[in-house]
Tab-separated table of C-alpha atoms and ligand atoms in Angstrom:
chain	number	residue	atom	x	y	z
A	73	MET	CA	0.000	0.000	0.000
A	74	LYS	CA	2.680	2.441	1.097
A	75	ASP	CA	4.863	1.410	-1.839
A	76	ARG	CA	2.007	1.952	-4.276
A	77	GLU	CA	1.228	5.368	-2.819
A	78	SER	CA	4.812	6.566	-2.998
A	79	GLY	CA	5.022	5.101	-6.493
A	80	MET	CA	2.013	7.181	-7.557
A	81	LYS	CA	3.522	10.230	-5.896
A	82	GLU	CA	6.739	9.635	-7.834
A	83	ASP	CA	4.743	9.336	-11.044
A	84	ARG	CA	2.981	12.600	-10.305
A	85	ILE	CA	6.283	14.329	-9.574
A	86	LYS	CA	7.730	12.883	-12.795
A	87	GLN	CA	4.654	14.069	-14.685
A	88	LYS	CA	4.975	17.516	-13.180
A	89	ALA	CA	8.662	17.573	-14.073
A	90	THR	CA	7.916	16.592	-17.684
A	91	THR	CA	5.267	19.295	-17.930
A	92	MET	CA	7.735	21.828	-16.620
A	93	VAL	CA	10.374	20.671	-19.102
A	94	ASP	CA	7.753	20.970	-21.853
A	95	VAL	CA	6.868	24.500	-20.768
A	96	LEU	CA	10.538	25.458	-20.611
A	97	LEU	CA	11.122	24.005	-24.047
A	98	LEU	CA	8.137	25.913	-25.400
A	99	VAL	CA	9.406	29.147	-23.890
A	100	LEU	CA	12.879	28.526	-25.294
A	101	LEU	CA	11.463	27.655	-28.711
A	102	SER	CA	9.252	30.730	-28.833
A	103	LEU	CA	12.194	32.893	-27.781
A	104	LEU	CA	14.283	31.358	-30.540
A	105	CYS	CA	11.507	31.827	-33.101
A	106	CYS	CA	10.994	35.488	-32.137
A	107	GLY	CA	14.737	35.997	-32.392
A	108	LEU	CA	14.753	34.423	-35.838
A	109	GLU	CA	11.770	36.490	-36.903
A	110	ARG	CA	13.529	39.623	-35.747
A	111	ALA	CA	16.652	38.691	-37.667
A	112	ALA	CA	14.510	38.067	-40.749
A	113	ALA	CA	12.875	41.529	-40.558
A	114	GLN	CA	15.619	43.201	-42.581
A	115	VAL	CA	15.317	46.975	-42.828
A	116	PRO	CA	15.335	47.762	-46.556
A	117	ILE	CA	18.861	48.694	-47.663
A	118	PRO	CA	18.803	51.898	-49.739
A	119	PRO	CA	20.844	52.077	-52.971
A	120	ARG	CA	22.759	55.020	-51.486
A	121	ILE	CA	23.543	55.762	-47.863
A	122	ASP	CA	20.912	57.949	-46.224
A	123	GLY	CA	21.385	61.643	-45.569
A	124	PHE	CA	21.740	65.069	-47.154
A	125	VAL	CA	25.315	66.304	-47.325
A	126	TYR	CA	25.785	69.981	-46.503
A	127	GLY	CA	27.693	72.090	-49.000
A	128	ALA	CA	29.105	71.167	-52.344
A	129	ASP	CA	31.803	68.780	-51.105
A	130	PRO	CA	30.830	65.435	-49.652
A	131	PRO	CA	32.743	64.452	-46.510
A	132	VAL	CA	35.972	62.622	-47.265
A	133	TRP	CA	36.237	59.499	-45.151
A	134	GLY	CA	38.696	60.130	-42.312
A	135	LYS	CA	39.593	63.655	-43.457
A	136	SER	CA	37.105	65.801	-41.584
A	137	VAL	CA	35.036	65.685	-38.440
A	138	VAL	CA	31.603	64.418	-39.446
A	139	VAL	CA	28.481	65.596	-37.664
A	140	GLU	CA	25.290	63.717	-38.403
A	141	ALA	CA	22.100	65.485	-37.398
A	142	PHE	CA	18.686	63.890	-37.182
A	143	PHE	CA	16.152	66.675	-37.733
A	144	ASP	CA	12.401	66.857	-37.845
A	145	PRO	CA	11.639	69.853	-40.117
A	146	VAL	CA	8.632	70.827	-37.987
A	147	CYS	CA	10.361	70.426	-34.612
A	148	PRO	CA	11.147	73.686	-32.759
A	149	ASP	CA	14.271	72.255	-31.088
A	150	SER	CA	15.665	71.143	-34.462
A	151	ARG	CA	15.032	74.687	-35.718
A	152	ASP	CA	16.756	76.260	-32.717
A	153	SER	CA	19.791	74.004	-33.034
A	154	TRP	CA	20.433	74.953	-36.659
A	155	PRO	CA	21.897	78.526	-36.438
A	156	PRO	CA	24.731	77.604	-34.000
A	157	LEU	CA	25.566	74.475	-35.997
A	158	LYS	CA	25.569	76.481	-39.223
A	159	LYS	CA	27.912	79.006	-37.613
A	160	ALA	CA	30.241	76.160	-36.622
A	161	LEU	CA	30.177	74.839	-40.201
A	162	ARG	CA	31.253	78.260	-41.457
A	163	HIS	CA	34.002	78.453	-38.837
A	164	TYR	CA	35.534	75.035	-39.525
A	165	SER	CA	34.885	75.047	-43.285
A	166	HIS	CA	36.305	71.867	-44.880
A	167	ARG	CA	37.435	70.473	-41.508
A	168	LEU	CA	33.803	69.871	-40.544
A	169	SER	CA	31.175	68.023	-42.575
A	170	LEU	CA	27.481	67.710	-41.936
A	171	VAL	CA	25.002	65.079	-43.002
A	172	VAL	CA	21.350	65.659	-42.141
A	173	HIS	CA	18.914	62.770	-41.823
A	174	THR	CA	15.189	63.377	-41.586
A	175	PHE	CA	13.513	61.862	-38.543
A	176	ALA	CA	9.746	62.396	-38.623
A	177	LEU	CA	8.434	62.344	-35.067
A	178	PRO	CA	5.058	60.561	-34.880
A	179	TYR	CA	3.566	63.164	-32.554
A	180	HIS	CA	4.123	65.955	-35.102
A	181	SER	CA	1.201	65.500	-37.507
A	182	ASN	CA	2.968	66.952	-40.550
A	183	ALA	CA	6.474	65.698	-39.889
A	184	PHE	CA	6.370	62.886	-42.433
A	185	ILE	CA	4.982	65.157	-45.181
A	186	ALA	CA	7.639	67.788	-44.440
A	187	SER	CA	10.418	65.187	-44.327
A	188	ARG	CA	9.196	63.682	-47.568
A	189	ALA	CA	9.229	67.157	-49.125
A	190	LEU	CA	12.956	67.346	-48.341
A	191	HIS	CA	13.527	64.014	-50.094
A	192	ILE	CA	11.507	65.254	-53.098
A	193	ALA	CA	13.464	68.530	-53.220
A	194	ASN	CA	16.729	66.607	-53.008
A	195	ARG	CA	15.730	64.532	-56.032
A	196	LEU	CA	14.491	67.476	-58.122
A	197	ASN	CA	17.285	69.928	-57.311
A	198	SER	CA	19.800	68.833	-54.703
A	199	SER	CA	20.987	72.430	-54.069
A	200	SER	CA	17.516	73.238	-52.788
A	201	THR	CA	17.482	70.688	-49.936
A	202	TYR	CA	19.032	72.890	-47.261
A	203	PRO	CA	17.223	76.056	-48.435
A	204	LEU	CA	13.949	74.124	-48.073
A	205	LEU	CA	14.962	72.896	-44.616
A	206	GLU	CA	15.551	76.536	-43.669
A	207	LEU	CA	12.158	77.516	-45.085
A	208	PHE	CA	10.557	74.861	-42.902
A	209	PHE	CA	12.416	76.207	-39.895
A	210	LYS	CA	11.216	79.708	-40.772
A	211	PHE	CA	7.545	78.832	-41.276
A	212	GLN	CA	7.179	75.643	-39.239
A	213	GLU	CA	4.650	77.116	-36.803
A	214	LYS	CA	2.134	77.094	-39.631
A	215	TYR	CA	2.479	73.298	-39.790
A	216	TYR	CA	2.194	72.514	-36.089
A	217	ASN	CA	-0.590	70.190	-34.912
A	218	ARG	CA	-3.069	72.788	-33.711
A	219	PRO	CA	-3.158	75.199	-36.689
A	220	THR	CA	-3.504	72.274	-39.124
A	221	TYR	CA	-6.051	70.321	-37.086
A	222	ASN	CA	-8.937	71.064	-39.462
A	223	LEU	CA	-6.937	70.963	-42.681
A	224	THR	CA	-6.926	68.047	-45.101
A	225	ARG	CA	-3.770	66.167	-45.909
A	226	ALA	CA	-4.195	67.202	-49.556
A	227	SER	CA	-4.265	70.903	-48.682
A	228	ILE	CA	-1.141	70.563	-46.522
A	229	VAL	CA	0.708	68.713	-49.316
A	230	ASP	CA	-0.356	71.470	-51.704
A	231	ASP	CA	0.742	74.234	-49.340
A	232	ILE	CA	4.124	72.626	-48.679
A	233	SER	CA	4.674	72.032	-52.404
A	234	ARG	CA	4.026	75.714	-53.086
A	235	LEU	CA	6.471	76.664	-50.343
A	236	ALA	CA	9.062	74.337	-51.864
A	237	THR	CA	8.829	75.848	-55.350
A	238	LYS	CA	10.372	79.044	-53.886
A	239	VAL	CA	13.696	77.231	-53.602
A	240	VAL	CA	13.423	74.191	-55.902
A	241	GLY	CA	12.585	76.253	-58.986
A	242	LYS	CA	9.597	78.289	-60.078
A	243	ASP	CA	8.344	75.736	-62.617
A	244	SER	CA	8.624	72.825	-60.224
A	245	LEU	CA	5.123	72.736	-58.713
A	246	SER	CA	3.702	69.871	-60.778
A	247	SER	CA	6.837	67.745	-60.493
A	248	PHE	CA	6.924	68.458	-56.785
A	249	LEU	CA	3.294	67.359	-56.389
A	250	SER	CA	3.955	64.171	-58.355
A	251	GLY	CA	6.912	63.600	-56.029
A	252	PHE	CA	4.307	63.110	-53.312
A	253	ASN	CA	2.780	60.315	-55.399
A	254	ALA	CA	6.065	58.546	-56.094
A	255	THR	CA	6.733	55.458	-54.002
A	256	GLU	CA	10.519	56.107	-53.954
A	257	THR	CA	10.102	59.330	-51.983
A	258	ASP	CA	7.834	57.538	-49.544
A	259	SER	CA	10.317	54.721	-49.029
A	260	ALA	CA	13.284	57.126	-48.813
A	261	THR	CA	11.521	58.962	-45.979
A	262	ARG	CA	10.703	55.685	-44.252
A	263	ILE	CA	14.303	54.534	-44.569
A	264	SER	CA	15.578	57.761	-42.952
A	265	PHE	CA	13.251	57.066	-40.041
A	266	LYS	CA	14.228	53.396	-39.770
A	267	TYR	CA	17.884	54.367	-40.014
A	268	GLY	CA	17.418	56.680	-37.040
A	269	CYS	CA	15.631	53.930	-35.112
A	270	SER	CA	18.453	51.500	-35.870
A	271	ARG	CA	20.844	53.994	-34.280
A	272	ALA	CA	18.617	54.466	-31.236
A	273	VAL	CA	17.538	58.003	-32.120
A	274	THR	CA	14.738	58.882	-29.713
A	275	GLY	CA	13.984	62.515	-30.533
A	276	THR	CA	15.171	65.523	-32.489
A	277	PRO	CA	17.597	67.108	-32.824
A	278	PHE	CA	19.881	64.144	-32.291
A	279	PHE	CA	23.554	64.399	-33.157
A	280	PHE	CA	26.410	62.011	-33.803
A	281	VAL	CA	29.987	63.252	-33.986
A	282	ASN	CA	32.274	60.915	-35.919
A	283	GLY	CA	29.641	58.258	-35.354
A	284	ILE	CA	29.399	58.681	-31.593
A	285	PRO	CA	26.034	59.811	-30.161
A	286	LEU	CA	26.240	63.219	-28.533
A	287	ALA	CA	24.813	63.426	-25.028
A	288	VAL	CA	23.736	67.046	-24.856
A	289	SER	CA	22.850	68.719	-21.611
A	290	GLY	CA	20.300	71.492	-21.911
A	291	PRO	CA	17.925	72.023	-24.819
A	292	VAL	CA	20.253	72.252	-27.847
A	293	PRO	CA	24.030	72.704	-28.231
A	294	ASP	CA	24.952	76.354	-28.749
A	295	TYR	CA	27.943	77.622	-30.723
A	296	LYS	CA	30.262	77.411	-27.722
A	297	ALA	CA	29.252	73.801	-27.124
A	298	TRP	CA	30.107	72.936	-30.745
A	299	ARG	CA	33.485	74.661	-30.418
A	300	ASP	CA	34.205	72.768	-27.202
A	301	ILE	CA	33.374	69.467	-28.879
A	302	ILE	CA	35.075	70.007	-32.223
A	303	ASP	CA	38.190	72.072	-31.382
A	304	PRO	CA	40.025	69.148	-29.686
A	305	LEU	CA	39.054	66.739	-32.484
A	306	VAL	CA	40.339	69.052	-35.202
A	307	ALA	CA	43.543	69.630	-33.197
A	308	LYS	CA	44.166	65.886	-32.947
A	309	GLN	CA	43.552	65.381	-36.655
A	310	SER	CA	46.220	67.794	-37.866
B	210	NAG	C1	-12.022	73.027	-36.262
B	210	NAG	O1	-13.324	73.160	-36.770
B	210	NAG	C2	-14.334	73.118	-35.777
B	210	NAG	C3	-15.685	73.082	-36.490
B	210	NAG	O2	-15.763	74.038	-37.500
B	210	NAG	C4	-14.188	74.292	-34.846
B	210	NAG	O3	-15.174	74.258	-33.850
B	210	NAG	C5	-12.820	74.208	-34.188
B	210	NAG	O4	-12.589	75.360	-33.381
B	210	NAG	C6	-11.725	74.126	-35.245
B	210	NAG	N1	-10.446	73.869	-34.583
B	210	NAG	C7	-9.334	74.538	-34.839
B	210	NAG	C8	-8.141	74.167	-34.035
B	210	NAG	O5	-9.246	75.392	-35.705
B	211	NAG	C1	18.043	74.829	-57.536
B	211	NAG	O1	17.996	75.341	-56.204
B	211	NAG	C2	18.848	76.457	-55.982
B	211	NAG	C3	18.725	76.792	-54.491
B	211	NAG	O2	17.423	77.128	-54.141
B	211	NAG	C4	18.447	77.616	-56.883
B	211	NAG	O3	19.335	78.685	-56.687
B	211	NAG	C5	18.494	77.147	-58.334
B	211	NAG	O4	18.011	78.186	-59.167
B	211	NAG	C6	17.628	75.926	-58.507
B	211	NAG	N1	17.775	75.416	-59.883
B	211	NAG	C7	16.828	75.515	-60.797
B	211	NAG	C8	17.136	74.872	-62.107
B	211	NAG	O5	15.790	76.106	-60.599
B	212	NAG	C1	-1.603	61.969	-56.984
B	212	NAG	O1	-2.504	60.878	-56.723
B	212	NAG	C2	-3.831	61.284	-56.457
B	212	NAG	C3	-4.618	60.063	-56.043
B	212	NAG	O2	-4.219	58.918	-56.711
B	212	NAG	C4	-4.392	61.976	-57.699
B	212	NAG	O3	-5.714	62.414	-57.442
B	212	NAG	C5	-3.519	63.173	-58.036
B	212	NAG	O4	-3.963	63.787	-59.214
B	212	NAG	C6	-2.066	62.780	-58.186
B	212	NAG	N1	-1.277	63.994	-58.290
B	212	NAG	C7	-0.266	64.135	-59.141
B	212	NAG	C8	0.375	65.485	-59.157
B	212	NAG	O5	0.143	63.226	-59.845
């Protein structure tokens, strides 16, 4: 009797143990599968590396300090960070290069349209990319969430396209509007965003200096902050 009872108990314990092993295996398997799925979700690789190069000369690998800026064209902090960075670019000239990536923040209703406009401008007339970025910085308040709350997407696209023709070229309105219908400009804007995500960009402006993320204290780096960061790097290069 006692033997039978303890035998049954043993069986139950064994059963419990097998169930636990099963559960563990399932958990392990599902973890593995999720991992595999994640590895399979390849971010589309663009034909050319993302970003708008400032100025006529592209950065020469290893020859200049490279600042990468992730900007949302309708973000006030991105706007405020631009004048001191531009001043630094003038100061350092060819010793400093800038590449801007668009990063459309989801809580800015018109950020994706504005970012896409930059990609369209870059395709139609690459010299107009930065002038358009500056136009966005100048007039961005018009495109904030509240003043555009009752506007249709079509009217915002139209308005932004008209703004863009000021710098892209006066006969560019229809090609600019068709740019908003082209899938390449949509995917280019998505890739900029995914690229930012892959580099753990969490807001704008977000800067990398020679590939290293910049931890900025305060709202945005001012001119002095840029000098403090870049002066020692330039000194070590020469
Ligand atoms: C949007 O339109 C509604 C209805 O016409 C109006 O009551 C509201 O004030 C408008 N909102 C804004 C932000 O303009
Ligand atoms: C391209 O853009 C630049 C900068 O806005 C402008 O000066 C130039 O006239 C534009 N080119 C054409 C062909 O319109
Ligand atoms: C863009 O697509 C929409 C909807 O398909 C169409 O109504 C519009 O005419 C197109 N615009 C241009 C400029 O091609």
